[in-house]
C-alpha positions as a Python dict, from the first residue, in 0.01 Angstrom:
ca = {
    (1, 'M'): (0, 0, 0),
    (2, 'F'): (31, 86, -364),
    (3, 'S'): (221, -20, -673),
    (4, 'I'): (246, 134, -1017),
    (5, 'K'): (419, -43, -1303),
    (6, 'A'): (426, 15, -1677),
    (7, 'D'): (440, -302, -1886),
    (8, 'T'): (564, -210, -2232),
    (9, 'Q'): (508, -564, -2365),
    (10, 'L'): (136, -553, -2280),
    (11, 'S'): (107, -178, -2337),
    (12, 'R'): (-49, -155, -1994),
    (13, 'M'): (-12, 32, -1669),
    (14, 'D'): (-90, -181, -1363),
    (15, 'I'): (-195, 29, -1065),
    (16, 'V'): (-289, -117, -728),
    (17, 'I'): (-397, 119, -451),
    (18, 'R'): (-506, -17, -114),
    (19, 'N'): (-578, 167, 210),
    (20, 'V'): (-435, 499, 94),
    (21, 'Y'): (-600, 805, 244),
    (22, 'D'): (-303, 1028, 310),
    (23, 'E'): (-215, 1328, 94),
    (24, 'E'): (155, 1239, 93),
    (25, 'D'): (78, 891, -39),
    (26, 'L'): (-143, 1038, -311),
    (27, 'K'): (134, 1280, -410),
    (28, 'T'): (377, 988, -431),
    (29, 'I'): (131, 786, -641),
    (30, 'L'): (92, 1077, -883),
    (31, 'F'): (472, 1119, -904),
    (32, 'L'): (523, 747, -974),
    (33, 'L'): (243, 744, -1228),
    (34, 'R'): (402, 1030, -1421),
    (35, 'R'): (740, 854, -1408),
    (36, 'E'): (602, 522, -1535),
    (37, 'V'): (358, 647, -1799),
    (38, 'I'): (633, 792, -2018),
    (39, 'K'): (745, 434, -2085),
    (40, 'L'): (422, 362, -2276),
    (41, 'E'): (322, 451, -2630),
    (42, 'P'): (-24, 605, -2691),
    (43, 'G'): (-300, 345, -2701),
    (44, 'W'): (-219, 178, -2369),
    (45, 'T'): (-454, 31, -2109),
    (46, 'A'): (-479, 140, -1745),
    (47, 'A'): (-558, -149, -1509),
    (48, 'L'): (-671, 0, -1178),
    (49, 'D'): (-725, -225, -877),
    (50, 'L'): (-886, -12, -607),
    (51, 'R'): (-1018, -288, -385),
    (52, 'G'): (-969, -213, -19),
    (53, 'M'): (-995, 162, -70),
    (54, 'R'): (-1248, 361, 125),
    (55, 'V'): (-1409, 685, 23),
    (56, 'L'): (-1162, 971, -3),
    (57, 'E'): (-1207, 1298, 180),
    (58, 'Q'): (-1339, 1562, -59),
    (59, 'R'): (-1013, 1758, -38),
    (60, 'L'): (-823, 1455, -173),
    (61, 'T'): (-1040, 1366, -473),
    (62, 'G'): (-846, 1614, -687),
    (63, 'Y'): (-558, 1367, -693),
    (64, 'I'): (-781, 1115, -868),
    (65, 'K'): (-871, 1380, -1125),
    (66, 'K'): (-500, 1455, -1177),
    (67, 'M'): (-435, 1083, -1232),
    (68, 'M'): (-709, 1072, -1494),
    (69, 'E'): (-564, 1382, -1662),
    (70, 'V'): (-225, 1208, -1682),
    (71, 'F'): (-398, 908, -1841),
    (72, 'R'): (-572, 1133, -2093),
    (73, 'D'): (-265, 1341, -2174),
    (74, 'Q'): (-47, 1032, -2223),
    (75, 'G'): (-276, 857, -2471),
    (76, 'V'): (-469, 600, -2268),
    (77, 'L'): (-703, 393, -2485),
    (78, 'R'): (-903, 232, -2205),
    (79, 'I'): (-923, 234, -1828),
    (80, 'A'): (-1047, -77, -1645),
    (81, 'A'): (-1110, -11, -1277),
    (82, 'L'): (-1192, -278, -1020),
    (83, 'Y'): (-1383, -164, -710),
    (84, 'D'): (-1534, -313, -399),
    (85, 'N'): (-1671, 19, -270),
    (86, 'V'): (-1967, 174, -452),
    (87, 'V'): (-1915, 525, -314),
    (88, 'L'): (-1545, 526, -412),
    (89, 'K'): (-1651, 407, -758),
    (90, 'M'): (-1885, 705, -785),
    (91, 'Q'): (-1607, 942, -670),
    (92, 'V'): (-1365, 808, -930),
    (93, 'Q'): (-1630, 819, -1204),
    (94, 'R'): (-1704, 1183, -1120),
    (95, 'M'): (-1334, 1273, -1134),
    (96, 'S'): (-1300, 1078, -1459),
    (97, 'K'): (-1584, 1276, -1611),
    (98, 'E'): (-1430, 1605, -1499),
    (99, 'A'): (-1094, 1498, -1648),
    (100, 'G'): (-1253, 1389, -1976),
    (101, 'T'): (-1163, 1021, -1946),
    (102, 'D'): (-1509, 881, -1872),
    (103, 'A'): (-1551, 764, -2232),
    (104, 'Y'): (-1241, 544, -2187),
    (105, 'S'): (-1341, 403, -1848),
    (106, 'T'): (-1511, 75, -1765),
    (107, 'P'): (-1589, -6, -1400),
    (108, 'F'): (-1589, -360, -1263),
    (109, 'S'): (-1685, -521, -934),
    (110, 'D'): (-1601, -878, -1044),
    (111, 'E'): (-1231, -966, -1068),
    (112, 'D'): (-1280, -1235, -1334),
    (113, 'Q'): (-1472, -997, -1563),
    (114, 'W'): (-1210, -726, -1505),
    (115, 'Q'): (-929, -968, -1588),
    (116, 'G'): (-1114, -1092, -1897),
    (117, 'F'): (-1151, -735, -2019),
    (118, 'L'): (-781, -670, -1962),
    (119, 'D'): (-680, -993, -2135),
    (120, 'S'): (-881, -914, -2447),
    (121, 'P'): (-731, -709, -2729),
    (122, 'P'): (-835, -343, -2704),
    (123, 'T'): (-984, -353, -3052),
    (124, 'L'): (-1227, -628, -2947),
    (125, 'N'): (-1316, -497, -2605),
    (126, 'K'): (-1349, -122, -2609),
    (127, 'P'): (-1464, 81, -2309),
    (128, 'N'): (-1832, 104, -2231),
    (129, 'S'): (-1904, -215, -2421),
    (130, 'E'): (-2180, -444, -2302),
    (131, 'A'): (-1935, -720, -2208),
    (132, 'R'): (-1911, -646, -1835),
}
């Protein structure tokens, strides 16, 4: 299950990915992401909800890197990612670093903290702040 939606009012991309381990699904997610991201002006926030995801096979982690490259190339200001799997979190962080988006990324394991970060104005709650 996955959903990807650009919210121009909030200047935010909401991405939920659950139980996706198939290459075709990852290709579809990347396609939808590219289609939705063009609706947003630079300076937007990516809200990733990756709860329920397991570790990806090594051959599939490149799709995460491509997602992060799309974020970077389309002017993301901050990426807030919610995880319930530590190893997946490490995979995504590694791909984020390779894509050059690690400075924009803030990981969360608590939904309330994640939501609080997303609800705060980007100028007050920048990535890698201590408020996690």
